[in-house]
JSON list of C-alpha atoms and ligand atoms in Angstrom, two decimals:
[
{"chain": "A", "resi": 142, "resn": "UNK", "atom": "CA", "xyz": [5.36, 27.32, 9.98]},
{"chain": "A", "resi": 143, "resn": "UNK", "atom": "CA", "xyz": [4.34, 25.20, 12.96]},
{"chain": "A", "resi": 144, "resn": "UNK", "atom": "CA", "xyz": [4.73, 21.52, 12.53]},
{"chain": "A", "resi": 145, "resn": "UNK", "atom": "CA", "xyz": [1.24, 19.84, 12.22]},
{"chain": "A", "resi": 146, "resn": "UNK", "atom": "CA", "xyz": [0.65, 16.72, 14.20]},
{"chain": "A", "resi": 147, "resn": "UNK", "atom": "CA", "xyz": [-2.34, 14.48, 13.46]},
{"chain": "A", "resi": 148, "resn": "UNK", "atom": "CA", "xyz": [-3.53, 12.77, 16.59]},
{"chain": "A", "resi": 149, "resn": "UNK", "atom": "CA", "xyz": [-5.65, 9.64, 15.95]},
{"chain": "A", "resi": 150, "resn": "UNK", "atom": "CA", "xyz": [-7.12, 8.75, 19.35]},
{"chain": "A", "resi": 151, "resn": "UNK", "atom": "CA", "xyz": [-10.56, 7.53, 20.27]},
{"chain": "A", "resi": 152, "resn": "UNK", "atom": "CA", "xyz": [-10.50, 8.40, 23.98]},
{"chain": "A", "resi": 153, "resn": "UNK", "atom": "CA", "xyz": [-11.71, 11.96, 24.42]},
{"chain": "A", "resi": 154, "resn": "UNK", "atom": "CA", "xyz": [-9.78, 12.59, 27.57]},
{"chain": "A", "resi": 155, "resn": "UNK", "atom": "CA", "xyz": [-6.52, 11.37, 26.10]},
{"chain": "A", "resi": 156, "resn": "UNK", "atom": "CA", "xyz": [-7.20, 13.36, 22.91]},
{"chain": "A", "resi": 157, "resn": "UNK", "atom": "CA", "xyz": [-7.86, 16.51, 24.88]},
{"chain": "A", "resi": 158, "resn": "UNK", "atom": "CA", "xyz": [-4.68, 16.01, 26.99]},
{"chain": "A", "resi": 159, "resn": "UNK", "atom": "CA", "xyz": [-2.37, 15.28, 24.12]},
{"chain": "A", "resi": 160, "resn": "UNK", "atom": "CA", "xyz": [-3.79, 18.22, 22.13]},
{"chain": "A", "resi": 161, "resn": "UNK", "atom": "CA", "xyz": [-3.33, 20.56, 25.07]},
{"chain": "A", "resi": 162, "resn": "UNK", "atom": "CA", "xyz": [0.24, 19.49, 25.64]},
{"chain": "A", "resi": 163, "resn": "UNK", "atom": "CA", "xyz": [1.30, 19.70, 21.91]},
{"chain": "A", "resi": 164, "resn": "UNK", "atom": "CA", "xyz": [-0.45, 23.05, 21.41]},
{"chain": "A", "resi": 165, "resn": "UNK", "atom": "CA", "xyz": [1.37, 24.37, 24.48]},
{"chain": "A", "resi": 166, "resn": "UNK", "atom": "CA", "xyz": [4.64, 23.33, 22.90]},
{"chain": "A", "resi": 167, "resn": "UNK", "atom": "CA", "xyz": [3.77, 25.14, 19.66]},
{"chain": "A", "resi": 168, "resn": "UNK", "atom": "CA", "xyz": [2.47, 22.29, 17.45]},
{"chain": "A", "resi": 169, "resn": "UNK", "atom": "CA", "xyz": [-0.59, 22.66, 15.39]},
{"chain": "A", "resi": 170, "resn": "UNK", "atom": "CA", "xyz": [-2.85, 19.64, 16.20]},
{"chain": "A", "resi": 171, "resn": "UNK", "atom": "CA", "xyz": [-5.25, 17.93, 13.89]},
{"chain": "A", "resi": 172, "resn": "UNK", "atom": "CA", "xyz": [-7.68, 15.41, 15.41]},
{"chain": "A", "resi": 173, "resn": "UNK", "atom": "CA", "xyz": [-9.14, 12.14, 14.34]},
{"chain": "A", "resi": 174, "resn": "UNK", "atom": "CA", "xyz": [-11.23, 9.82, 16.45]},
{"chain": "A", "resi": 175, "resn": "UNK", "atom": "CA", "xyz": [-10.97, 6.55, 14.58]},
{"chain": "A", "resi": 176, "resn": "UNK", "atom": "CA", "xyz": [-8.69, 4.91, 12.13]},
{"chain": "A", "resi": 177, "resn": "UNK", "atom": "CA", "xyz": [-10.82, 5.35, 9.00]},
{"chain": "A", "resi": 178, "resn": "UNK", "atom": "CA", "xyz": [-11.18, 9.11, 9.65]},
{"chain": "A", "resi": 179, "resn": "UNK", "atom": "CA", "xyz": [-7.54, 9.26, 10.60]},
{"chain": "A", "resi": 180, "resn": "UNK", "atom": "CA", "xyz": [-6.44, 7.99, 7.12]},
{"chain": "A", "resi": 181, "resn": "UNK", "atom": "CA", "xyz": [-8.81, 10.30, 5.33]},
{"chain": "A", "resi": 182, "resn": "UNK", "atom": "CA", "xyz": [-7.77, 13.29, 7.29]},
{"chain": "A", "resi": 183, "resn": "UNK", "atom": "CA", "xyz": [-4.15, 12.39, 6.81]},
{"chain": "A", "resi": 184, "resn": "UNK", "atom": "CA", "xyz": [-4.58, 12.42, 3.10]},
{"chain": "A", "resi": 185, "resn": "UNK", "atom": "CA", "xyz": [-6.45, 15.67, 3.17]},
{"chain": "A", "resi": 186, "resn": "UNK", "atom": "CA", "xyz": [-4.10, 17.55, 5.48]},
{"chain": "A", "resi": 187, "resn": "UNK", "atom": "CA", "xyz": [-0.71, 16.01, 4.93]},
{"chain": "A", "resi": 188, "resn": "UNK", "atom": "CA", "xyz": [0.53, 16.34, 8.61]},
{"chain": "A", "resi": 189, "resn": "UNK", "atom": "CA", "xyz": [4.25, 16.39, 9.40]},
{"chain": "A", "resi": 190, "resn": "UNK", "atom": "CA", "xyz": [3.82, 13.66, 11.95]},
{"chain": "A", "resi": 191, "resn": "UNK", "atom": "CA", "xyz": [1.13, 11.23, 13.00]},
{"chain": "A", "resi": 192, "resn": "UNK", "atom": "CA", "xyz": [0.53, 10.10, 16.57]},
{"chain": "A", "resi": 193, "resn": "UNK", "atom": "CA", "xyz": [-1.40, 6.84, 16.37]},
{"chain": "A", "resi": 194, "resn": "UNK", "atom": "CA", "xyz": [-3.30, 5.14, 19.17]},
{"chain": "A", "resi": 195, "resn": "UNK", "atom": "CA", "xyz": [-3.08, 1.36, 18.75]},
{"chain": "A", "resi": 196, "resn": "UNK", "atom": "CA", "xyz": [-6.30, 0.53, 20.48]},
{"chain": "A", "resi": 197, "resn": "UNK", "atom": "CA", "xyz": [-8.96, 2.02, 18.26]},
{"chain": "A", "resi": 198, "resn": "UNK", "atom": "CA", "xyz": [-12.54, 0.78, 17.47]},
{"chain": "A", "resi": 199, "resn": "UNK", "atom": "CA", "xyz": [-13.11, -1.21, 14.21]},
{"chain": "A", "resi": 200, "resn": "UNK", "atom": "CA", "xyz": [-9.73, -0.55, 12.51]},
{"chain": "A", "resi": 201, "resn": "UNK", "atom": "CA", "xyz": [-6.83, -0.78, 14.92]},
{"chain": "A", "resi": 202, "resn": "UNK", "atom": "CA", "xyz": [-3.62, 1.20, 14.87]},
{"chain": "A", "resi": 203, "resn": "UNK", "atom": "CA", "xyz": [-1.77, -1.62, 13.07]},
{"chain": "A", "resi": 204, "resn": "UNK", "atom": "CA", "xyz": [-4.22, -1.61, 10.26]},
{"chain": "A", "resi": 205, "resn": "UNK", "atom": "CA", "xyz": [-3.97, 2.21, 10.08]},
{"chain": "A", "resi": 206, "resn": "UNK", "atom": "CA", "xyz": [-0.23, 2.06, 9.95]},
{"chain": "A", "resi": 207, "resn": "UNK", "atom": "CA", "xyz": [-0.14, -0.67, 7.28]},
{"chain": "A", "resi": 208, "resn": "UNK", "atom": "CA", "xyz": [-2.52, 1.40, 5.07]},
{"chain": "A", "resi": 209, "resn": "UNK", "atom": "CA", "xyz": [-0.60, 4.59, 5.60]},
{"chain": "A", "resi": 210, "resn": "UNK", "atom": "CA", "xyz": [2.64, 2.81, 4.54]},
{"chain": "A", "resi": 211, "resn": "UNK", "atom": "CA", "xyz": [1.05, 1.56, 1.30]},
{"chain": "A", "resi": 212, "resn": "UNK", "atom": "CA", "xyz": [0.70, 5.20, 0.29]},
{"chain": "A", "resi": 213, "resn": "UNK", "atom": "CA", "xyz": [3.96, 6.70, -0.97]},
{"chain": "A", "resi": 214, "resn": "UNK", "atom": "CA", "xyz": [2.78, 10.18, 0.08]},
{"chain": "A", "resi": 215, "resn": "UNK", "atom": "CA", "xyz": [3.55, 9.18, 3.62]},
{"chain": "A", "resi": 216, "resn": "UNK", "atom": "CA", "xyz": [6.94, 7.70, 3.05]},
{"chain": "A", "resi": 217, "resn": "UNK", "atom": "CA", "xyz": [8.66, 10.49, 4.96]},
{"chain": "A", "resi": 218, "resn": "UNK", "atom": "CA", "xyz": [5.95, 11.12, 7.61]},
{"chain": "A", "resi": 219, "resn": "UNK", "atom": "CA", "xyz": [6.91, 9.68, 11.01]},
{"chain": "A", "resi": 220, "resn": "UNK", "atom": "CA", "xyz": [4.06, 7.53, 12.37]},
{"chain": "A", "resi": 221, "resn": "UNK", "atom": "CA", "xyz": [4.40, 7.16, 16.15]},
{"chain": "A", "resi": 222, "resn": "UNK", "atom": "CA", "xyz": [2.37, 4.48, 17.78]},
{"chain": "A", "resi": 223, "resn": "UNK", "atom": "CA", "xyz": [0.91, 5.10, 21.24]},
{"chain": "A", "resi": 224, "resn": "UNK", "atom": "CA", "xyz": [1.00, 1.82, 23.04]},
{"chain": "A", "resi": 225, "resn": "UNK", "atom": "CA", "xyz": [-0.26, 0.62, 26.35]},
{"chain": "A", "resi": 226, "resn": "UNK", "atom": "CA", "xyz": [2.56, -0.17, 28.78]},
{"chain": "A", "resi": 227, "resn": "UNK", "atom": "CA", "xyz": [1.01, -3.52, 29.76]},
{"chain": "A", "resi": 228, "resn": "UNK", "atom": "CA", "xyz": [0.82, -4.74, 26.22]},
{"chain": "A", "resi": 229, "resn": "UNK", "atom": "CA", "xyz": [4.34, -6.19, 25.78]},
{"chain": "A", "resi": 230, "resn": "UNK", "atom": "CA", "xyz": [4.04, -7.25, 22.13]},
{"chain": "A", "resi": 231, "resn": "UNK", "atom": "CA", "xyz": [2.49, -3.97, 20.94]},
{"chain": "A", "resi": 232, "resn": "UNK", "atom": "CA", "xyz": [5.71, -2.19, 20.33]},
{"chain": "A", "resi": 233, "resn": "UNK", "atom": "CA", "xyz": [7.18, -4.87, 18.06]},
{"chain": "A", "resi": 234, "resn": "UNK", "atom": "CA", "xyz": [3.85, -5.27, 16.14]},
{"chain": "A", "resi": 235, "resn": "UNK", "atom": "CA", "xyz": [3.70, -1.48, 15.71]},
{"chain": "A", "resi": 236, "resn": "UNK", "atom": "CA", "xyz": [7.12, -1.37, 14.14]},
{"chain": "A", "resi": 237, "resn": "UNK", "atom": "CA", "xyz": [6.31, -4.29, 11.99]},
{"chain": "A", "resi": 238, "resn": "UNK", "atom": "CA", "xyz": [3.18, -2.55, 10.77]},
{"chain": "A", "resi": 239, "resn": "UNK", "atom": "CA", "xyz": [5.33, 0.38, 9.59]},
{"chain": "A", "resi": 240, "resn": "UNK", "atom": "CA", "xyz": [5.38, 2.73, 12.57]},
{"chain": "A", "resi": 241, "resn": "UNK", "atom": "CA", "xyz": [8.49, 4.77, 12.87]},
{"chain": "A", "resi": 242, "resn": "UNK", "atom": "CA", "xyz": [8.59, 4.55, 16.73]},
{"chain": "A", "resi": 243, "resn": "UNK", "atom": "CA", "xyz": [6.32, 4.40, 19.70]},
{"chain": "A", "resi": 244, "resn": "UNK", "atom": "CA", "xyz": [5.40, 6.18, 22.92]},
{"chain": "A", "resi": 245, "resn": "UNK", "atom": "CA", "xyz": [3.93, 4.45, 25.91]},
{"chain": "A", "resi": 246, "resn": "UNK", "atom": "CA", "xyz": [0.74, 5.38, 27.60]},
{"chain": "A", "resi": 247, "resn": "UNK", "atom": "CA", "xyz": [0.27, 7.31, 29.76]},
{"chain": "A", "resi": 248, "resn": "UNK", "atom": "CA", "xyz": [1.92, 10.06, 27.68]},
{"chain": "A", "resi": 249, "resn": "UNK", "atom": "CA", "xyz": [4.54, 11.87, 29.74]},
{"chain": "A", "resi": 250, "resn": "UNK", "atom": "CA", "xyz": [3.70, 15.58, 29.35]},
{"chain": "A", "resi": 251, "resn": "UNK", "atom": "CA", "xyz": [7.30, 16.55, 30.22]},
{"chain": "A", "resi": 252, "resn": "UNK", "atom": "CA", "xyz": [8.93, 14.50, 27.47]},
{"chain": "A", "resi": 253, "resn": "UNK", "atom": "CA", "xyz": [6.40, 13.99, 24.62]},
{"chain": "A", "resi": 254, "resn": "UNK", "atom": "CA", "xyz": [7.28, 17.22, 22.83]},
{"chain": "A", "resi": 255, "resn": "UNK", "atom": "CA", "xyz": [10.96, 16.53, 22.77]},
{"chain": "A", "resi": 256, "resn": "UNK", "atom": "CA", "xyz": [10.30, 12.93, 21.72]},
{"chain": "A", "resi": 257, "resn": "UNK", "atom": "CA", "xyz": [8.25, 14.14, 18.72]},
{"chain": "A", "resi": 258, "resn": "UNK", "atom": "CA", "xyz": [10.93, 16.73, 18.00]},
{"chain": "A", "resi": 259, "resn": "UNK", "atom": "CA", "xyz": [13.45, 13.98, 17.49]},
{"chain": "A", "resi": 260, "resn": "UNK", "atom": "CA", "xyz": [11.28, 12.23, 14.97]},
{"chain": "A", "resi": 261, "resn": "UNK", "atom": "CA", "xyz": [10.54, 15.43, 13.14]},
{"chain": "A", "resi": 262, "resn": "UNK", "atom": "CA", "xyz": [14.14, 16.36, 13.02]},
{"chain": "A", "resi": 263, "resn": "UNK", "atom": "CA", "xyz": [15.01, 12.90, 11.63]},
{"chain": "A", "resi": 264, "resn": "UNK", "atom": "CA", "xyz": [12.38, 13.47, 8.95]},
{"chain": "A", "resi": 265, "resn": "UNK", "atom": "CA", "xyz": [13.86, 16.85, 8.07]},
{"chain": "A", "resi": 266, "resn": "UNK", "atom": "CA", "xyz": [11.09, 18.82, 9.69]},
{"chain": "A", "resi": 267, "resn": "UNK", "atom": "CA", "xyz": [11.53, 21.67, 12.10]},
{"chain": "A", "resi": 268, "resn": "UNK", "atom": "CA", "xyz": [9.00, 22.25, 14.74]},
{"chain": "A", "resi": 269, "resn": "UNK", "atom": "CA", "xyz": [8.39, 25.89, 14.17]},
{"chain": "B", "resi": 576, "resn": "MN", "atom": "MN1", "xyz": [-7.78, 3.91, 22.19]}
]
């Protein structure tokens, strides 16, 4: 079974690009466009990994990560923050909020799949 990645991202262009890259690498992608929807969809679909944009409207990525970590159903689900390169403090804040790791924007299409693969392997999940 393909690994399922929930992408929580409010920017349509970024969402399209990340979805395209991950599907190309054999992942099944589930999309959410804001934090509240992301949490609800995560509970409904139980993804293998969550890719979480930090800059989201209303509820930011830190709040989403904090809420996900309060739910033991997600104890073994890697939550990877997508942070802006310019925002130096974002990475530390993301880890403090419960994120497993982070990727910097812009997403590198050549390495994002292998990066996620590492987190999935560490969580005991195979990609396909
Ligand atoms: Mn955003």
